[in-house]
Coordinates of C-alpha atoms and ligand atoms in Angstrom, one line a residue:
X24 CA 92.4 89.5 112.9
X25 CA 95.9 90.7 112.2
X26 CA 97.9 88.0 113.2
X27 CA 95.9 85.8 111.5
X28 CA 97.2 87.4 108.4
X29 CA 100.2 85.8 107.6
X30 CA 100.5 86.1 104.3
X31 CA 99.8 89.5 104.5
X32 CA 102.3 91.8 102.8
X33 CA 104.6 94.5 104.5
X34 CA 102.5 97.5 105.5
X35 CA 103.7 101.0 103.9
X36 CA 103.4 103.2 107.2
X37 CA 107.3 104.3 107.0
X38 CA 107.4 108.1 105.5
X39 CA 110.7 109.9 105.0
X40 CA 110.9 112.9 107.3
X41 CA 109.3 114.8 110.4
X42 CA 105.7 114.6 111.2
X43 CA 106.1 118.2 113.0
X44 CA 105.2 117.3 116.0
X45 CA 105.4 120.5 118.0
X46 CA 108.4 121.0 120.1
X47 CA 107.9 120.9 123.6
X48 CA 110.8 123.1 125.5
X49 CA 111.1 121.8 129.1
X50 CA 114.1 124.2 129.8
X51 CA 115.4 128.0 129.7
X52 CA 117.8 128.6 126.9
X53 CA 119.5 125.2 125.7
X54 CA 121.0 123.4 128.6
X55 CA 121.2 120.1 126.4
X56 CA 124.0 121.2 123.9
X57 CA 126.2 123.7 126.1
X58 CA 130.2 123.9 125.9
X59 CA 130.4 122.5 122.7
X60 CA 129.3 118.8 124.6
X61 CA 126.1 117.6 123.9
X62 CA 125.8 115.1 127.0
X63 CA 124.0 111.6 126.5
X64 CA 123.5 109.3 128.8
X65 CA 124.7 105.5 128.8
X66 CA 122.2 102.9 130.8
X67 CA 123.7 99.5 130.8
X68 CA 124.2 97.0 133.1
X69 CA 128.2 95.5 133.8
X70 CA 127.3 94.0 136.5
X71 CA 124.2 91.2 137.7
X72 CA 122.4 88.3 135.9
X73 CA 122.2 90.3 132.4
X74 CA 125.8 91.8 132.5
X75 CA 126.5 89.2 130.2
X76 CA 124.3 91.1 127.3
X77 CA 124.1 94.6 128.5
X78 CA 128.0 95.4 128.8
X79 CA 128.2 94.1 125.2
X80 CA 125.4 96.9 124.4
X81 CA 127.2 99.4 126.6
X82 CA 130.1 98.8 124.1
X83 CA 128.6 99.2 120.7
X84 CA 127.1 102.5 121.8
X85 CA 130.5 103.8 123.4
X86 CA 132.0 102.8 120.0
X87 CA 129.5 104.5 118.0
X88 CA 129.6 107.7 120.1
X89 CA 133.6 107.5 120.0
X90 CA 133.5 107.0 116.2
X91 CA 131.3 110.2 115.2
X92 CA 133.4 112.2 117.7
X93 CA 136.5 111.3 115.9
X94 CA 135.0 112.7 112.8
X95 CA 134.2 116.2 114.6
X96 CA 131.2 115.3 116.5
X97 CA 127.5 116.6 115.4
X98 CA 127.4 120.6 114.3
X99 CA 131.0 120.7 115.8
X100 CA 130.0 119.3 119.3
X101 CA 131.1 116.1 120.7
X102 CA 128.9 113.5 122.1
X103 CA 129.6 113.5 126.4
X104 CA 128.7 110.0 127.6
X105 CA 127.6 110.1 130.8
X106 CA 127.6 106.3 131.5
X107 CA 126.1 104.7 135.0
X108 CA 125.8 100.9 135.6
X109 CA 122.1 100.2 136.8
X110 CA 123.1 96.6 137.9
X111 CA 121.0 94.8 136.4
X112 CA 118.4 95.9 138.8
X113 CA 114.9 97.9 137.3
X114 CA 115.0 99.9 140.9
X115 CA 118.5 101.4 140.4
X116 CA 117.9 101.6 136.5
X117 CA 115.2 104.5 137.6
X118 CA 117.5 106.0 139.8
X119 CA 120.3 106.4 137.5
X120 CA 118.4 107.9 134.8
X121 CA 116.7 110.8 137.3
X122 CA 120.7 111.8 137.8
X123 CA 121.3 111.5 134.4
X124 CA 118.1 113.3 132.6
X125 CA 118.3 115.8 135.5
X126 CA 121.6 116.2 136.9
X127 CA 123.7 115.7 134.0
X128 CA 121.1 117.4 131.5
X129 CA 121.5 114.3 129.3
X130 CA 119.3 114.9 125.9
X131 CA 119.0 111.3 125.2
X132 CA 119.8 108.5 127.4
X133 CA 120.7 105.2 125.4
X134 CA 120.0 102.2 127.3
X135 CA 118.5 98.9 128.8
X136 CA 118.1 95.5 127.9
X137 CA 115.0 93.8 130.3
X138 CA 111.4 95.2 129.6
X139 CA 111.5 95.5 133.6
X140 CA 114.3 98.0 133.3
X141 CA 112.7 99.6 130.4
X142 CA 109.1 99.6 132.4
X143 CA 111.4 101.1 135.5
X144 CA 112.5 104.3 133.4
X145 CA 109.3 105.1 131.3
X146 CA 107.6 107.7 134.9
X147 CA 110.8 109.3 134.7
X148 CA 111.9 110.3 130.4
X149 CA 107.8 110.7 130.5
X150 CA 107.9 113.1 133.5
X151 CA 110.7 115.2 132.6
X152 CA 110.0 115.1 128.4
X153 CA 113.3 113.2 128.0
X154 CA 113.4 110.5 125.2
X155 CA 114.9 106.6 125.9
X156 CA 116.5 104.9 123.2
X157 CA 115.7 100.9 123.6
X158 CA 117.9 98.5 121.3
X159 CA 116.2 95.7 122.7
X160 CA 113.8 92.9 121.5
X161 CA 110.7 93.0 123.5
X162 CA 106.9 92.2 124.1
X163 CA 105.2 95.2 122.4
X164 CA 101.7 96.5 123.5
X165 CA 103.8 99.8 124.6
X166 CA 103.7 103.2 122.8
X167 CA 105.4 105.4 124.9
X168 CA 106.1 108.9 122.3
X169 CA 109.1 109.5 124.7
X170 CA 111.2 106.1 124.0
X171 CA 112.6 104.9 120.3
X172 CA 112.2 101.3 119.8
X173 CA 115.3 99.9 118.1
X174 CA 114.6 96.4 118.4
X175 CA 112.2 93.7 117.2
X176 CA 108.6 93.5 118.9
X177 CA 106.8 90.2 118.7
X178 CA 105.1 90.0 115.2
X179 CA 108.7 90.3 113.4
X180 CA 110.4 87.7 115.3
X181 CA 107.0 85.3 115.6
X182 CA 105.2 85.7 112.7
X183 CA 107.0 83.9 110.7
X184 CA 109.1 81.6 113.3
X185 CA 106.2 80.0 114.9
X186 CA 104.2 78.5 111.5
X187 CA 107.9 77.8 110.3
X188 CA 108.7 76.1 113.7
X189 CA 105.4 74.1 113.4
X190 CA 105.9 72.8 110.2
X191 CA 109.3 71.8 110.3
X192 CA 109.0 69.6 113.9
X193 CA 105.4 69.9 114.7
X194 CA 102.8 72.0 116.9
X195 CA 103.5 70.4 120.6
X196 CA 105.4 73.6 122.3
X197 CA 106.8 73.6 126.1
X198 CA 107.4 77.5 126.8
X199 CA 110.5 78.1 129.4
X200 CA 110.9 81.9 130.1
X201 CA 111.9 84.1 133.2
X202 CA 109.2 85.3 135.2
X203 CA 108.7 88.9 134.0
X204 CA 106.6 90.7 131.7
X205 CA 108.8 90.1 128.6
X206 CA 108.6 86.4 128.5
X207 CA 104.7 86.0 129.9
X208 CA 103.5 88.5 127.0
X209 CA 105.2 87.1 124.3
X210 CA 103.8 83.6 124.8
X211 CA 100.7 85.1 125.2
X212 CA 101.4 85.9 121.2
X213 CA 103.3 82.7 121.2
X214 CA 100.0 81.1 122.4
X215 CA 97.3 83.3 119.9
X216 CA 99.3 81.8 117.0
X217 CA 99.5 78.2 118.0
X218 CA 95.9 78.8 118.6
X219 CA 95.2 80.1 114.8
X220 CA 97.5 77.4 113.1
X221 CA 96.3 74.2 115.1
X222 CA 99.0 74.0 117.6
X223 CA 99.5 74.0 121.1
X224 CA 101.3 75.2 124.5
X225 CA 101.6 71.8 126.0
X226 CA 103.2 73.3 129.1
X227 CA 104.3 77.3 130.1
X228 CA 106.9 77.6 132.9
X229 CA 108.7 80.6 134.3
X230 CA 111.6 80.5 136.6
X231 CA 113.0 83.7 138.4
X232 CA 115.6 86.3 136.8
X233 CA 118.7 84.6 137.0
X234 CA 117.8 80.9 137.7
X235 CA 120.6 78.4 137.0
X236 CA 119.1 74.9 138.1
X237 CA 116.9 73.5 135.1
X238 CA 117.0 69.6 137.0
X239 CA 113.4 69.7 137.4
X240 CA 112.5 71.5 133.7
X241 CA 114.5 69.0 132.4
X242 CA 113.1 66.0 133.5
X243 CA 109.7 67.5 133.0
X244 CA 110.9 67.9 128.9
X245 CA 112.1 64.8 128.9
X246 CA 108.5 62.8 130.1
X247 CA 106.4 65.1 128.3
X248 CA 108.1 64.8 124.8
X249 CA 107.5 68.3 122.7
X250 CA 108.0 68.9 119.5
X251 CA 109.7 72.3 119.9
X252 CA 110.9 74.1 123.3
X253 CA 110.1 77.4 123.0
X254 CA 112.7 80.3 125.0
X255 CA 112.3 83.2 126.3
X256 CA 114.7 82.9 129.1
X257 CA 117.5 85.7 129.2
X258 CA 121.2 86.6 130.0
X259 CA 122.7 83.7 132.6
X260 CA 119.3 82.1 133.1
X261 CA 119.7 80.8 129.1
X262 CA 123.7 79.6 129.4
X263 CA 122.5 77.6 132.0
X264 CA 119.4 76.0 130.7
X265 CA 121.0 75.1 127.2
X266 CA 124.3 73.8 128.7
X267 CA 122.2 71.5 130.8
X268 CA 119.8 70.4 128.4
X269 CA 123.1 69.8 126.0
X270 CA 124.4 67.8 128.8
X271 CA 121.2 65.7 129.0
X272 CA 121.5 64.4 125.8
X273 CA 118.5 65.8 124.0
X274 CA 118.7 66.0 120.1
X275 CA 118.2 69.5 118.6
X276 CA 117.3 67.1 115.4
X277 CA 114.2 66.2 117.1
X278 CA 113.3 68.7 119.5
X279 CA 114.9 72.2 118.7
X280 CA 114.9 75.0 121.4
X281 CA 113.9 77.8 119.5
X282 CA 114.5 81.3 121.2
X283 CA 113.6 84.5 120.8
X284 CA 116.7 85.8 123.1
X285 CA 119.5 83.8 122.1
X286 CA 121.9 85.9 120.2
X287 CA 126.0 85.1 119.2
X288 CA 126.6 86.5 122.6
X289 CA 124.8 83.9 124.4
X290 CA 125.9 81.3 122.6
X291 CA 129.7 82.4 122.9
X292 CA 129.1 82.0 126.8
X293 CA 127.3 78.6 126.6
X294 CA 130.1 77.5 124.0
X295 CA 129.0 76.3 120.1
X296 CA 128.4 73.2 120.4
X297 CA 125.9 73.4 123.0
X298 CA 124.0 76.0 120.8
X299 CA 124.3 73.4 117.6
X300 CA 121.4 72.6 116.0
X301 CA 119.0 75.3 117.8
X302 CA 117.2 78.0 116.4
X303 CA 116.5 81.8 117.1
X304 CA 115.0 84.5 115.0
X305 CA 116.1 88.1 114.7
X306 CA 116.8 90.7 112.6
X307 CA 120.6 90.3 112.6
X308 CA 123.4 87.9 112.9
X309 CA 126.9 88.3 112.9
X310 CA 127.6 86.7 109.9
X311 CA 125.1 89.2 107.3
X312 CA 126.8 89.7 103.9
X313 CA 127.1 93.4 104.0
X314 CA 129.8 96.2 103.3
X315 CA 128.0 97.9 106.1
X316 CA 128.6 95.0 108.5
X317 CA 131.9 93.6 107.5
X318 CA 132.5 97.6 108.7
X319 CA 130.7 97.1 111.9
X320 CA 132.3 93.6 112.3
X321 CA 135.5 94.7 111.9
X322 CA 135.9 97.6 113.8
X323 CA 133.9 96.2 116.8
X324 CA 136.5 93.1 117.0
X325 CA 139.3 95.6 116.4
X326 CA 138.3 97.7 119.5
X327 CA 137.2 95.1 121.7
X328 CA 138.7 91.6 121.1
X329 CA 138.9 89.5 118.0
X330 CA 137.1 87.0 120.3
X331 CA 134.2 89.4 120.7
X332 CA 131.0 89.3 118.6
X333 CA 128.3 91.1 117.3
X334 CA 124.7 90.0 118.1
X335 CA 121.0 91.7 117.1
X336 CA 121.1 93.5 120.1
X337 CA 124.3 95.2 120.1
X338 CA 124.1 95.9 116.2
X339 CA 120.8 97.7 117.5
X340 CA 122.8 100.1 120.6
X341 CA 124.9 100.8 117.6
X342 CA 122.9 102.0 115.0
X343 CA 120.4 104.2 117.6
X344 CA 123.5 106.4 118.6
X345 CA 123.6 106.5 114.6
X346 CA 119.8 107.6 114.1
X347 CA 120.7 110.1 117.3
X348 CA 123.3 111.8 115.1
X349 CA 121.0 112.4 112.0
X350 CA 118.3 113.5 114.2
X351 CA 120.7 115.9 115.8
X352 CA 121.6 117.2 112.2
X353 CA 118.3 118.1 111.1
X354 CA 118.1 120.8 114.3
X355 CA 119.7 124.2 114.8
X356 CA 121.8 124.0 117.9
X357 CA 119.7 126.0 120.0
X358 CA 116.7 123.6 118.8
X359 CA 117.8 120.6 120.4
X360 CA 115.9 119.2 122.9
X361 CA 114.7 115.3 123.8
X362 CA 111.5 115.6 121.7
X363 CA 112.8 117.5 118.9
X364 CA 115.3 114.9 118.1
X365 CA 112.8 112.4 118.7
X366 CA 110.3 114.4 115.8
X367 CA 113.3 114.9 113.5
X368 CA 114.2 110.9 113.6
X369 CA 110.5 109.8 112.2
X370 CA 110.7 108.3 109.3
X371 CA 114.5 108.0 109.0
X372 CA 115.7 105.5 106.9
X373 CA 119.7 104.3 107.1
X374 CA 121.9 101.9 106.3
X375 CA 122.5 99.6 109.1
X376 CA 124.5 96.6 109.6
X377 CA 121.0 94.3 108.7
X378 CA 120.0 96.2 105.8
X379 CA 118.1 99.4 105.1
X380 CA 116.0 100.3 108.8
X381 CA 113.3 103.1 109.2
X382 CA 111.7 104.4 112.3
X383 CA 108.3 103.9 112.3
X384 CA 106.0 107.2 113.1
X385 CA 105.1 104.8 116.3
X386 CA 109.1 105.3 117.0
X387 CA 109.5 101.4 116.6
X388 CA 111.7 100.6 113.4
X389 CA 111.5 98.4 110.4
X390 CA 113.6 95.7 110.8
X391 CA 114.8 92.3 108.3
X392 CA 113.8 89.2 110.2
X393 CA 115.3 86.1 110.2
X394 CA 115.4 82.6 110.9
X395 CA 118.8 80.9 112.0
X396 CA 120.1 77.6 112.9
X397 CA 123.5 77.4 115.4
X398 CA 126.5 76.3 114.4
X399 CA 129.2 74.7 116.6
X400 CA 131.6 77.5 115.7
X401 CA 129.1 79.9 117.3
X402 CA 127.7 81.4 114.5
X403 CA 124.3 81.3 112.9
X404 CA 123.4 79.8 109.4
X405 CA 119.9 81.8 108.2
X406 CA 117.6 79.3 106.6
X407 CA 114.8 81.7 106.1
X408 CA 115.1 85.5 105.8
X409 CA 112.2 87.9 104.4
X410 CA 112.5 89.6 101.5
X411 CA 111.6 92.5 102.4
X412 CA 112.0 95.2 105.8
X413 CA 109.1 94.1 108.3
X414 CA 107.0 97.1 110.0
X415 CA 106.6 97.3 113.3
X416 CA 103.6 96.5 115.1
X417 CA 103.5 96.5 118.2
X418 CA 100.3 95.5 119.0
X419 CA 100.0 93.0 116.2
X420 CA 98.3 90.6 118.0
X421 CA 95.5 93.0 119.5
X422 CA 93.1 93.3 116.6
X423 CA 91.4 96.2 118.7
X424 CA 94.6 98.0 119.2
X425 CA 97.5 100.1 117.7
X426 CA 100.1 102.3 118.1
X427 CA 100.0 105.2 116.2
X428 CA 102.1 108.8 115.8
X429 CA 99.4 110.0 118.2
X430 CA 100.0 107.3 120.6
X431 CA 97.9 104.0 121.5
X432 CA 94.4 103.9 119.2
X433 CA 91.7 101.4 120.5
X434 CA 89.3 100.7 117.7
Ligands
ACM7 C1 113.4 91.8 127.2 O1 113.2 91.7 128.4 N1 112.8 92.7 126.4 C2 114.3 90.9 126.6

């Protein structure tokens, strides 16, 4: 079973260069690259219960797109944003993308943060042969060929985190998530591993998107005593819950909320030293030793705020509109189009802020997970960080399943 193979070493799917997939032209002539603007649409929320994350997402791609602009733009066009704000809300995420992919002839739309947003735009970039690019952590068991998965799916933020967890303050997990897809399926994984390594869910709970009343949770945690309390909850619903369960008293020495979701950006609105002591795991913090993020640091503070940060998922929006532009290189202008980018980026490999990436031929990417513990300052100290880029696979848990360059494979 795969995710019973822990110890199992990196898989060697990543290939440098294009599978040659064929191009598929949905339109006359090249209405994607005209007057010397190659328009891409910008999908994040600045308003609703996951502004918090999505504007910071919203920023790192606008800074991205502004910086290869300023250095003459991509075969000597420059990069158009064409930037909506979906609200927070999966309804009006589909809406704004139709406008985008077909009234603004966007050729990419970057966006996103909730799998129910993502889930809300898939009918549409599939219909019309436009192609999604998704910074964001999420649940896997998807393998759409017409979105690029930037961010981590569950077996390289669990695999390690949840024997790690276990052994370091013991099997007994209460899972708190909201109540969508994201947090249900990935403590169904949570669940499958606890299962293989002899621990156990002692309680699952889900509270709608933007809940901010964790009373009852609280007092439930409290009587039923668990060794780790394990988060999926997102965007306002998480400030909440760990400023209240700071302001209960509970010892992170003892019983540790260990998230999944909590990035610098959520612990910047809940304030340090309610974060102290608690864990997350991702593939990027603010604080990675690198010339390529002291770069990305710096000029992120510089243009937003020096009281701004970086986080996984806006180190992600950043380097997609990155992976864009050397996709973009590979074609002759009159050759771009949504799925020739997207057969030009496979296999990729760049530099990014966390360390070399690659995009998988199941257009997820290889990513450098990481365990972290919170500091009061706001930032994270890693205390386990693997050795080597993790592949993506999105349906690690699904022994039966996997997604492949042709798309899902049931065995
Ligand atoms: C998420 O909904 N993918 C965080």
């Amino acid at each position: 079973m795969k995710r019973r193979d822990f110890l199992k070493g990196v898989a060697a799917t990543g290939v440098l260069g294009a599978t040659g997939f064929p191009g598929i032209w949905t339109k006359s002539g090249n209405a994607w690259a005209s007057n010397n603007e190659i328009p891409v649409g910008v999908l994040f929320s600045l308003t609703g219960p996951v502004a918090v994350v999505e504007s910071t997402l919203q920023n790192a791609c606008l800074m991205a797109i502004e910086e290869i602009n300023a250095e003459g733009g991509i075969h000597g066009r420059m990069l158009k944003p064409v930037i909506e704000d979906p609200a927070s809300d999966p309804a009006t995420f589909a809406d704004r993308i139709r406008r985008q992919v077909l009234r603004d002839n966007c050729v990419s739309v970057f966006g996103a943060y909730t799998s129910a947003s993502r889930q809300a735009v898939l009918p549409v970039v599939e219909q019309h042969d436009n192609l999604f690019w998704y910074p964001t952590l999420y649940e896997g068991r998807e393998c759409s060929r017409n979105v690029m998965y930037g961010g981590a799916v569950p077996n390289q933020q669990q695999q390690d985190f949840v024997p790690w967890l276990k052994e370091n303050f013991g099997g007994r997990f209460y899972l708190i998530g909201n109540n969508y897809v994201y947090p249900r399926e990935e403590n169904n994984v949570c669940k499958m591993i606890l299962d293989d390594i002899g621990g156990e869910a002692v309680h699952e709970e889900y509270v709608p998107m933007g809940h901010s009343d964790f009373g009852s949770v609280i007092n439930r945690i409290r009587d039923m005593k668990p060794d780790v309390i394990f988060c999926t909850l997102v965007g306002d619903s998480d400030v909440a819950f760990q400023r209240q369960m700071h302001a209960a008293g509970f010892d992170p020495e003892t019983m540790p909320v260990a998230s999944l979701t909590r990035s610098e950006i959520e612990v910047k609105a809940m304030g340090g030293a309610a974060a102290a002591g608690h864990f997350s795991s991702a593939p990027y913090f603010m604080g990675h030793e690198s010339a390529a993020n002291h770069r990305f640091v710096e000029a992120y503070l510089n243009r937003f705020g020096q009281d701004e940060v970086t986080h996984f998922v806006n180190e992600a929006a950043y380097f997609q509109v990155y992976q864009f532009k050397a996709a973009v290189e590979q074609l002759a202008p009159s050759d771009i189009t949504p799925l020739n980018i997207r057969d030009a980026a496979v296999g990729l490999r760049m530099l990014a802020p966390q360390g070399e990436i690659e995009i998988d031929p199941n257009l997820h990417t290889y990513l450098w997970p990481k365990i972290a513990r919170w500091q009061a300052d706001g930032q994270a100290e890693v205390v386990q960080q693997s050795a080597r880029r993790m592949a993506p696979d999105p349906y690690w848990a699904y022994e039966d399943q996997m997604c492949t360059a042709e798309g899902l494979v049931r065995t």
